[in-house]
Coordinates of C-alpha atoms in Angstrom, one line a residue:
X1002 CA 68.8 124.7 126.5
X1003 CA 68.9 123.5 122.9
X1004 CA 66.1 126.0 121.9
X1005 CA 68.1 128.8 123.4
X1006 CA 71.2 127.8 121.4
X1007 CA 69.1 127.8 118.2
X1008 CA 67.7 131.2 119.1
X1009 CA 71.1 132.6 119.8
X1010 CA 72.5 131.2 116.5
X1011 CA 69.6 132.7 114.4
X1012 CA 69.9 136.0 116.2
X1013 CA 73.7 136.2 115.5
X1014 CA 73.0 135.3 111.8
X1015 CA 70.4 138.0 111.2
X1016 CA 72.1 140.7 113.5
X1017 CA 75.6 140.3 112.0
X1018 CA 74.4 139.7 108.3
X1019 CA 75.4 143.3 107.5
X1020 CA 79.0 142.7 108.5
X1021 CA 79.4 139.7 106.2
X1022 CA 83.0 139.3 104.9
X1023 CA 82.5 139.7 101.1
X1024 CA 85.7 137.8 100.3
X1025 CA 84.6 134.8 102.3
X1026 CA 81.1 135.0 100.7
X1027 CA 82.5 135.2 97.1
X1028 CA 85.0 132.5 97.8
X1029 CA 82.4 130.1 99.2
X1030 CA 80.0 130.7 96.3
X1031 CA 82.8 130.0 93.7
X1032 CA 83.9 126.9 95.5
X1033 CA 80.2 125.6 95.9
X1034 CA 79.4 126.2 92.2
X1035 CA 82.6 124.6 91.0
X1036 CA 82.3 121.6 93.2
X1037 CA 78.6 121.2 92.4
X1038 CA 79.2 121.4 88.6
X1039 CA 82.1 118.9 88.6
X1040 CA 80.2 116.5 90.8
X1041 CA 77.3 116.5 88.4
X1042 CA 79.7 115.8 85.6
X1043 CA 81.2 112.9 87.6
X1044 CA 77.7 111.5 88.1
X1045 CA 76.6 111.9 84.5
X1046 CA 79.8 110.6 82.9
X1047 CA 80.9 108.1 85.6
X1048 CA 80.7 105.2 83.0
X1049 CA 83.2 107.0 80.8
X1050 CA 85.6 108.5 83.4
X1051 CA 88.3 106.1 84.6
X1052 CA 88.2 107.8 88.0
X1053 CA 86.1 110.7 89.3
X1054 CA 87.6 114.1 89.1
X1055 CA 88.9 114.9 92.7
X1056 CA 87.4 118.4 92.6
X1057 CA 87.5 118.8 96.4
X1058 CA 91.2 118.3 96.5
X1059 CA 91.8 120.5 93.5
X1060 CA 89.7 123.4 94.9
X1061 CA 91.4 123.0 98.3
X1062 CA 94.9 123.3 96.8
X1063 CA 93.8 126.2 94.5
X1064 CA 92.2 128.0 97.5
X1065 CA 95.3 127.6 99.6
X1066 CA 97.5 129.0 96.8
X1067 CA 95.2 132.0 96.1
X1068 CA 94.8 132.8 99.8
X1069 CA 98.6 132.6 100.4
X1070 CA 99.4 134.6 97.2
X1071 CA 96.9 137.5 97.9
X1072 CA 97.3 137.3 101.7
X1073 CA 93.5 137.0 102.4
X1074 CA 94.1 136.9 106.1
X1075 CA 95.8 140.3 106.2
X1076 CA 94.1 142.2 103.4
X1077 CA 90.5 140.9 103.7
X1078 CA 90.4 139.7 107.3
X1079 CA 89.5 136.2 106.1
X1080 CA 89.3 133.5 108.9
X1081 CA 91.9 130.8 107.9
X1082 CA 92.8 127.4 109.4
X1083 CA 95.9 128.9 111.1
X1084 CA 98.5 127.1 113.0
X1085 CA 98.3 123.3 113.0
X1086 CA 100.3 121.6 115.8
X1087 CA 102.7 118.9 114.4
X1088 CA 103.2 115.5 116.0
X1089 CA 101.2 113.5 118.5
X1090 CA 100.7 113.5 122.3
X1091 CA 102.7 111.1 124.4
X1092 CA 100.6 108.0 125.2
X1093 CA 99.3 107.6 128.7
X1094 CA 97.2 105.2 130.7
X1095 CA 93.6 106.2 131.3
X1096 CA 92.9 108.0 134.6
X1097 CA 90.5 105.7 136.6
X1098 CA 89.6 108.6 139.0
X1099 CA 87.7 110.5 136.3
X1100 CA 85.5 107.6 135.3
X1101 CA 82.8 108.5 137.8
X1102 CA 82.8 112.1 136.6
X1103 CA 82.6 111.3 132.9
X1104 CA 80.3 108.3 132.9
X1105 CA 77.1 110.3 132.6
X1106 CA 78.4 112.2 129.6
X1107 CA 80.2 109.3 128.0
X1108 CA 77.2 106.9 127.9
X1109 CA 74.9 109.1 125.7
X1110 CA 77.9 110.1 123.6
X1111 CA 78.7 106.5 122.9
X1112 CA 75.0 105.7 122.0
X1113 CA 74.7 108.8 119.7
X1114 CA 78.1 108.1 118.1
X1115 CA 77.2 104.5 117.3
X1116 CA 73.7 105.4 116.2
X1117 CA 75.0 108.0 113.7
X1118 CA 77.7 105.7 112.4
X1119 CA 75.3 102.8 111.9
X1120 CA 72.7 105.0 110.2
X1121 CA 75.2 106.4 107.8
X1122 CA 76.5 102.9 107.1
X1123 CA 73.0 101.7 106.4
X1124 CA 72.5 104.5 103.9
X1125 CA 75.6 103.6 101.9
X1126 CA 75.0 99.9 102.2
X1127 CA 71.6 100.3 100.5
X1128 CA 73.2 102.6 97.9
X1129 CA 76.0 100.2 97.1
X1130 CA 74.3 96.9 97.8
X1131 CA 76.3 95.3 100.6
X1132 CA 75.5 94.1 104.1
X1133 CA 76.7 95.5 107.4
X1134 CA 77.1 93.9 110.9
X1135 CA 76.1 96.1 113.8
X1136 CA 78.3 94.1 116.2
X1137 CA 81.3 94.5 114.0
X1138 CA 80.8 98.3 113.8
X1139 CA 80.4 98.5 117.6
X1140 CA 83.6 96.5 118.2
X1141 CA 85.5 98.7 115.7
X1142 CA 84.4 101.9 117.4
X1143 CA 85.2 100.5 120.9
X1144 CA 88.7 99.4 119.9
X1145 CA 89.5 102.7 118.1
X1146 CA 88.3 104.8 121.0
X1147 CA 90.3 102.8 123.5
X1148 CA 93.4 103.0 121.4
X1149 CA 92.9 106.7 120.6
X1150 CA 92.1 107.6 124.2
X1151 CA 95.7 106.6 125.1
X1152 CA 96.9 109.5 122.9
X1153 CA 94.3 112.1 124.2
X1154 CA 92.3 111.9 121.0
X1155 CA 88.7 113.0 120.5
X1156 CA 86.0 110.3 120.7
X1157 CA 85.8 108.6 117.3
X1158 CA 82.6 108.4 115.3
X1159 CA 81.4 108.8 111.7
X1160 CA 81.7 112.2 110.2
X1161 CA 78.8 112.8 107.8
X1162 CA 80.9 115.3 105.8
X1163 CA 84.0 113.2 105.5
X1164 CA 81.9 110.1 104.6
X1165 CA 80.1 112.0 101.9
X1166 CA 83.3 113.5 100.5
X1167 CA 85.0 110.1 100.4
X1168 CA 82.0 108.4 98.8
X1169 CA 81.6 111.1 96.2
X1170 CA 85.2 110.8 95.2
X1171 CA 84.9 107.1 94.6
X1172 CA 86.2 105.6 97.8
X1173 CA 84.5 102.2 98.3
X1174 CA 86.9 99.9 100.3
X1175 CA 89.1 100.0 103.3
X1176 CA 92.0 101.1 101.1
X1177 CA 90.3 104.6 100.8
X1178 CA 90.2 104.8 104.6
X1179 CA 93.9 103.7 104.8
X1180 CA 94.9 106.3 102.3
X1181 CA 92.9 109.0 104.2
X1182 CA 94.7 108.0 107.4
X1183 CA 98.1 108.1 105.8
X1184 CA 97.4 111.6 104.3
X1185 CA 96.2 112.9 107.7
X1186 CA 99.2 111.4 109.3
X1187 CA 101.5 113.1 106.8
X1188 CA 99.7 116.4 107.3
X1189 CA 99.9 116.3 111.1
X1190 CA 103.5 115.2 111.2
X1191 CA 105.1 117.1 108.3
X1192 CA 103.2 119.4 106.0
X1193 CA 100.4 120.8 108.1
X1194 CA 101.8 124.3 107.7
X1195 CA 100.8 124.2 104.0
X1196 CA 97.2 124.3 105.0
X1197 CA 97.5 127.3 107.3
X1198 CA 96.3 129.9 104.7
X1199 CA 93.3 127.8 103.7
X1200 CA 90.1 129.8 104.4
X1201 CA 87.6 128.1 106.7
X1202 CA 84.8 129.1 104.4
X1203 CA 86.3 126.8 101.7
X1204 CA 86.0 123.8 104.1
X1205 CA 82.4 124.7 104.9
X1206 CA 81.5 125.1 101.2
X1207 CA 83.0 121.7 100.3
X1208 CA 81.2 120.0 103.2
X1209 CA 77.9 121.6 102.3
X1210 CA 77.9 120.6 98.7
X1211 CA 78.8 117.0 99.6
X1212 CA 76.0 116.9 102.0
X1213 CA 73.5 117.7 99.2
X1214 CA 72.4 114.0 99.0
X1215 CA 71.6 114.0 102.8
X1216 CA 69.9 117.3 102.8
X1217 CA 67.8 116.5 99.7
X1218 CA 66.2 113.6 101.6
X1219 CA 63.6 116.1 102.7
X1220 CA 62.1 116.0 99.2
X1221 CA 61.3 112.3 99.8
X1222 CA 58.9 113.1 102.6
X1223 CA 55.8 113.4 100.3
X1224 CA 56.7 110.1 98.7
X1225 CA 57.2 108.5 102.1
X1226 CA 53.8 109.9 103.4
X1227 CA 52.0 108.3 100.4
X1228 CA 53.7 104.9 100.9
X1229 CA 54.0 104.5 104.6
X1230 CA 52.5 107.2 106.9
X1231 CA 53.8 105.7 110.3
X1232 CA 57.4 105.7 108.9
X1233 CA 57.0 109.2 107.7
X1234 CA 55.8 110.4 111.1
X1235 CA 58.8 108.7 112.7
X1236 CA 61.1 110.4 110.2
X1237 CA 59.6 113.9 110.8
X1238 CA 59.4 113.6 114.6
X1239 CA 63.1 112.4 114.8
X1240 CA 64.3 115.2 112.5
X1241 CA 62.4 117.9 114.4
X1242 CA 63.4 116.5 117.8
X1243 CA 67.1 116.3 116.8
X1244 CA 67.0 120.0 115.6
X1245 CA 65.3 121.4 118.7
X1246 CA 66.4 119.0 121.5
X1247 CA 69.8 117.9 120.3
X1248 CA 71.0 114.8 118.6
X1249 CA 71.1 112.6 121.7
X1250 CA 67.6 113.5 122.9
X1251 CA 66.3 113.5 119.3
X1252 CA 67.5 110.0 118.7
X1253 CA 65.8 108.9 121.9
X1254 CA 62.6 110.5 120.9
X1255 CA 62.8 108.9 117.5
X1256 CA 63.4 105.5 119.1
X1257 CA 60.4 106.0 121.4
X1258 CA 58.1 106.9 118.5
X1259 CA 59.3 103.9 116.5
X1260 CA 58.6 101.6 119.4
X1261 CA 55.1 103.1 119.7
X1262 CA 54.4 102.5 115.9
X1263 CA 55.6 98.9 116.3
X1264 CA 53.2 98.4 119.2
X1265 CA 50.3 99.9 117.3
X1266 CA 51.1 97.8 114.2
X1267 CA 51.2 94.7 116.2
X1268 CA 48.1 95.6 118.2
X1269 CA 46.0 96.7 115.2
X1270 CA 47.1 94.6 112.2
X1271 CA 45.1 94.3 109.0
X1272 CA 43.1 91.1 109.4
X1273 CA 41.4 89.8 106.2
X1274 CA 38.9 87.3 104.9
X1275 CA 40.4 85.0 102.3
X1276 CA 38.8 83.4 99.3
X1277 CA 39.9 80.9 96.6
X1278 CA 41.2 82.2 93.3
X1279 CA 39.2 80.5 90.6
X1280 CA 40.9 77.4 89.2
X1281 CA 43.8 77.4 91.7
X1282 CA 44.6 76.2 95.2
X1283 CA 45.6 79.8 96.2
X1284 CA 43.7 81.8 98.7
X1285 CA 44.0 85.6 98.9
X1286 CA 42.2 88.6 100.4
X1287 CA 38.8 88.7 98.8
X1288 CA 39.0 92.6 98.6
X1289 CA 41.9 92.4 96.2
X1290 CA 40.4 90.1 93.6
X1291 CA 37.3 89.9 91.4
X1292 CA 37.3 86.3 90.2
X1293 CA 37.2 84.5 93.5
X1294 CA 35.1 81.8 95.1
X1295 CA 33.9 81.4 98.7
X1296 CA 32.2 78.1 99.5
X1297 CA 28.9 78.7 101.1
X1298 CA 28.9 78.4 104.9
X1299 CA 32.7 78.7 105.0
X1300 CA 34.8 81.6 106.2
X1301 CA 38.6 81.8 106.0
X1302 CA 40.0 84.4 108.5
X1303 CA 43.7 85.3 108.3
X1304 CA 45.5 86.5 111.4
X1305 CA 48.6 88.5 110.2
X1306 CA 50.6 89.0 113.4
X1307 CA 51.5 87.4 116.8
X1308 CA 48.6 87.1 119.2
X1309 CA 49.3 88.5 122.7
X1310 CA 47.5 90.2 125.6
X1311 CA 47.3 93.6 123.8
X1312 CA 45.6 92.5 120.6
X1313 CA 43.5 89.4 121.6
X1314 CA 40.4 91.5 122.1
X1315 CA 41.0 93.2 118.8
X1316 CA 41.1 89.8 117.0
X1317 CA 37.9 88.8 118.7
X1318 CA 36.2 91.9 117.4
X1319 CA 37.6 91.5 113.9
X1320 CA 36.6 87.8 113.8
X1321 CA 33.0 88.7 115.0
X1322 CA 32.8 91.3 112.2
X1323 CA 34.1 88.8 109.6
X1324 CA 31.6 86.0 110.5
X1325 CA 28.7 88.4 111.0
X1326 CA 27.5 87.3 114.5
X1327 CA 28.6 87.0 118.1
X1328 CA 28.9 83.3 119.0
X1329 CA 28.4 84.1 122.7
X1330 CA 25.2 86.0 122.0
X1331 CA 23.9 83.2 119.8
X1332 CA 24.7 80.6 122.5
X1333 CA 22.8 82.6 125.1
X1334 CA 19.8 82.9 122.8
X1335 CA 19.8 79.2 122.2
X1336 CA 20.1 78.3 125.9
X1337 CA 17.4 80.8 126.7
X1338 CA 15.1 79.3 124.0
X1339 CA 15.8 75.8 125.2
X1340 CA 14.9 76.7 128.7
X1341 CA 11.6 78.1 127.4
X1342 CA 10.9 75.0 125.3
X1343 CA 11.5 72.7 128.4
X1344 CA 9.1 74.8 130.5
X1345 CA 6.4 74.7 127.8
X1346 CA 6.8 70.9 127.5
X1347 CA 6.6 70.6 131.2
X1348 CA 3.3 72.6 131.3
X1349 CA 1.9 70.6 128.3
X1350 CA 1.7 73.7 126.1
X1351 CA 4.1 72.0 123.6
X1352 CA 4.4 68.5 122.2
X1353 CA 6.2 66.4 119.6
X1354 CA 4.4 65.8 116.4
X1355 CA 6.0 63.6 113.7
X1356 CA 9.5 64.5 114.9
X1357 CA 8.7 68.2 115.1
X1358 CA 7.9 70.6 117.9
X1359 CA 4.3 72.0 117.9
X1360 CA 2.8 74.4 120.4
X1361 CA -0.8 75.2 121.3
X1362 CA 0.0 78.6 122.7
X1363 CA 2.6 81.3 122.4
X1364 CA 5.3 81.9 125.0
X1365 CA 3.9 83.9 127.9
X1366 CA 5.6 86.9 129.4
X1367 CA 5.9 85.2 132.8
X1368 CA 7.9 82.3 131.2
X1369 CA 10.3 84.8 129.6
X1370 CA 10.8 86.6 133.0
X1371 CA 11.3 83.3 134.8
X1372 CA 13.8 82.2 132.1
X1373 CA 16.1 85.1 132.9
X1374 CA 17.3 83.5 136.1
X1375 CA 20.6 81.7 136.4
X1376 CA 22.4 83.7 133.6
X1377 CA 25.6 81.8 134.2
X1378 CA 24.0 78.7 132.7
X1379 CA 23.4 80.5 129.4
X1380 CA 27.2 80.3 128.6
X1381 CA 27.3 76.5 128.9
X1382 CA 27.0 74.2 125.9
X1383 CA 23.5 73.5 124.6
X1384 CA 22.3 70.3 126.3
X1385 CA 19.7 68.4 124.2
X1386 CA 20.1 65.0 126.0
X1387 CA 16.6 65.1 127.5
X1388 CA 14.9 65.9 124.2
X1389 CA 13.9 63.1 121.8
X1390 CA 15.1 64.9 118.7
X1391 CA 17.7 67.4 117.8
X1392 CA 16.5 71.0 117.3
X1393 CA 17.3 72.7 114.0
X1394 CA 18.1 76.2 115.1
X1395 CA 18.0 77.6 111.6
X1396 CA 14.3 76.7 111.2
X1397 CA 11.3 78.6 112.6
X1398 CA 10.6 77.6 116.2
X1399 CA 7.1 77.4 117.7
X1400 CA 5.6 79.5 120.4
X1401 CA 7.1 82.7 118.9
X1402 CA 10.5 81.6 120.1
X1403 CA 13.1 83.6 118.1
X1404 CA 16.8 82.6 117.8
X1405 CA 19.1 84.2 115.2
X1406 CA 20.1 81.9 112.4
X1407 CA 23.7 80.9 111.8
X1408 CA 24.5 80.2 108.2
X1409 CA 28.2 79.5 108.9
X1410 CA 29.1 75.9 109.5
X1411 CA 32.9 76.0 109.1
X1412 CA 35.6 78.6 110.1
X1413 CA 39.2 78.4 109.0
X1414 CA 41.8 80.4 110.9
X1415 CA 45.0 80.9 109.0
X1416 CA 47.9 80.9 111.5
X1417 CA 50.7 81.1 109.0
X1418 CA 51.8 84.6 110.2
X1419 CA 51.3 83.9 114.0
X1420 CA 54.8 83.5 115.5
X1421 CA 53.9 83.3 119.1
X1422 CA 51.0 83.2 121.7
X1423 CA 51.2 84.3 125.3
X1424 CA 49.1 82.9 128.1
X1425 CA 46.5 85.6 128.0
X1426 CA 46.0 85.2 124.2
X1427 CA 45.9 81.4 124.7
X1428 CA 43.1 81.6 127.2
X1429 CA 41.2 84.1 125.0
X1430 CA 41.6 81.9 121.9
X1431 CA 40.3 78.9 123.7
X1432 CA 37.3 80.8 125.0
X1433 CA 36.6 82.0 121.4
X1434 CA 36.9 78.5 119.9
X1435 CA 34.6 77.0 122.6
X1436 CA 31.9 79.6 121.9
X1437 CA 32.1 78.8 118.1
X1438 CA 32.0 75.0 118.7
X1439 CA 29.0 75.4 121.0
X1440 CA 27.0 77.1 118.3
X1441 CA 27.8 74.2 115.9
X1442 CA 30.6 76.0 113.9
X1443 CA 33.5 73.7 113.1
X1444 CA 36.8 75.4 113.6
X1445 CA 40.0 74.6 111.6
X1446 CA 43.4 76.1 112.3
X1447 CA 46.0 75.8 109.5
X1448 CA 49.7 76.4 109.0
X1449 CA 50.3 76.5 112.8
X1450 CA 53.9 76.7 113.8
X1451 CA 55.4 73.7 115.6
X1452 CA 56.5 75.8 118.6
X1453 CA 52.9 77.1 119.1
X1454 CA 51.4 73.6 118.8
X1455 CA 53.8 72.3 121.5
X1456 CA 53.0 75.2 123.7
X1457 CA 49.3 74.5 123.3
X1458 CA 49.8 70.9 124.4
X1459 CA 52.0 72.0 127.3
X1460 CA 49.4 74.5 128.5
X1461 CA 46.5 71.8 128.4
X1462 CA 44.8 73.7 125.6
X1463 CA 42.8 70.7 124.3
X1464 CA 39.8 69.1 125.9
X1465 CA 36.5 67.5 124.8
X1466 CA 35.4 70.6 122.9
X1467 CA 38.7 71.8 121.4
X1468 CA 40.5 68.9 119.9
X1469 CA 43.9 68.5 118.3
X1470 CA 42.2 67.3 115.1
X1471 CA 41.3 70.9 114.2
X1472 CA 44.9 71.5 113.0
X1473 CA 45.7 71.1 109.3
X1474 CA 49.0 71.5 107.5
X1475 CA 47.8 73.8 104.7
X1476 CA 44.8 76.0 104.0
X1477 CA 43.8 73.9 101.0
X1478 CA 43.8 70.7 103.0
X1479 CA 41.3 72.2 105.4
X1480 CA 39.1 73.5 102.6
X1481 CA 39.1 70.0 101.0
X1482 CA 38.1 68.4 104.3
X1483 CA 35.3 70.9 104.6
X1484 CA 34.0 70.4 101.1
X1485 CA 34.1 66.6 101.5
X1486 CA 32.2 66.8 104.8
X1487 CA 29.7 69.4 103.4
X1488 CA 29.0 68.5 99.8
X1489 CA 26.3 71.1 99.6
X1490 CA 29.0 73.8 99.8
X1491 CA 31.0 72.4 96.9
X1492 CA 27.9 72.0 94.7
X1493 CA 27.6 75.7 94.6
X1494 CA 31.2 76.1 93.7
X1495 CA 31.5 74.3 90.4
X1496 CA 35.1 75.1 89.8
X1497 CA 36.1 73.7 93.2
X1498 CA 34.5 70.3 92.4
X1499 CA 37.3 69.5 90.0
X1500 CA 39.8 70.5 92.7
X1501 CA 38.1 68.3 95.2
X1502 CA 37.8 65.3 92.8
X1503 CA 41.5 65.4 91.8
X1504 CA 42.9 66.1 95.2
X1505 CA 40.8 63.9 97.5
X1506 CA 43.1 60.9 97.4
X1507 CA 46.1 63.1 98.0
X1508 CA 44.3 64.9 100.9
X1509 CA 43.3 61.6 102.5
X1510 CA 46.8 60.2 102.4
X1511 CA 48.2 63.4 103.8
X1512 CA 45.6 63.6 106.6
X1513 CA 46.2 60.1 107.7
X1514 CA 49.9 60.8 108.2
X1515 CA 49.8 64.3 109.5
X1516 CA 46.9 64.5 112.1
X1517 CA 48.7 66.3 115.0
X1518 CA 48.7 64.8 118.4
X1519 CA 50.7 65.2 121.5
X1520 CA 53.8 63.8 119.9
X1521 CA 53.2 65.0 116.4
X1522 CA 55.6 67.5 114.8
X1523 CA 55.1 69.2 111.5

């Protein structure tokens, strides 16, 4: 329907262009040039002018006088405003019987009216640096429409043209609106007949020039595309949909696109690996800085959004990419290797020599095949209780047993930007932490919100593997704890040694008082 209307409008424009009223065309061009020039003067010399030149009012009065003096309506067939009824309708109570018939049309009309009004208000609030309250705007429109409906008025909303004209002439407060209302009241009650000879083309020209700022926003599309592509797509889709589908459906399409972009931004945020800026206790994305330090065996992973069912797998993938290995794969490899070691020990093909494993033969193919049974046991924690010594998985193992090495010993998760966790994300997070703990990677969570910590306790998140002691107040506290526990990491970070030395006492006193437990709040 909307496409048909656009087609009909364009067809009328191009078919009837040869019958254009030359007087209307010349009058419109003169008015547009005059208003445009004076408005540019107002903008350029606004600091020197006591008040802006009211060129719209001046041109309206002049056009009325010229049209009346030369009788444009009769001589040149110019379309004028014509008769303006004086006075107001008698007030009446609303007819309840027509509510059912008008509800379907009234609801989208109210939504569109409020959306347009609030959008225009936001534009001018940014331009003039003041705040607006959406609830206050909605209440104001509701009251004005209820009152106006008693006098058979049209539904009230914001007029882009009148708002632009008022703002361009210097109106900034409610006094401007009050004066406009008084002038309209005087015109409708007493002097409306003076505007009867005013050509309609003059009104169109004044409105078009005052909408220049709105129309010129199209030139900002390239800038918006370079700065924020999703916002630019929302802008373009909403504009095109409003043109071809109508304002009500266009706004609905724009709202849907905006919600989709919000979902995508939350589902695929920009995760980052942080590093210490030399000589400070500040940690930033290592891609953005040159002079940074990363303690050996330590990764700091920042999660920049809430974690919920839609993005928990995305975070797992990004975390795996950041640390460089899959904890579950390493765990399965170790359990499989441990199963092979026990089998070789049982057969006597492997023995302990000076605290080390030695093998007289390589692992046979039938041992590997047999070791593939009971795959569900491969995901369990590595059990070394029946072995006399602890196996160092980062060293070469006998009998050609191969297990990928894990150079990472500590992982810090920055939860400063995580505002909530749902149940699905909570379960996924616990599984991920358990996999890391089972491959001997110590996990630290920093800057966790109190609400999230309470939810973790309420959902029985902690157990023998995932303990409350993994939480730290700040990122630097966690790094200090790691460097104190693993001195070899700080030895290769000379500038951090001074930080550790000067802050150890402060860290210890903080840690004794802030270790989170079931009743701890921070």
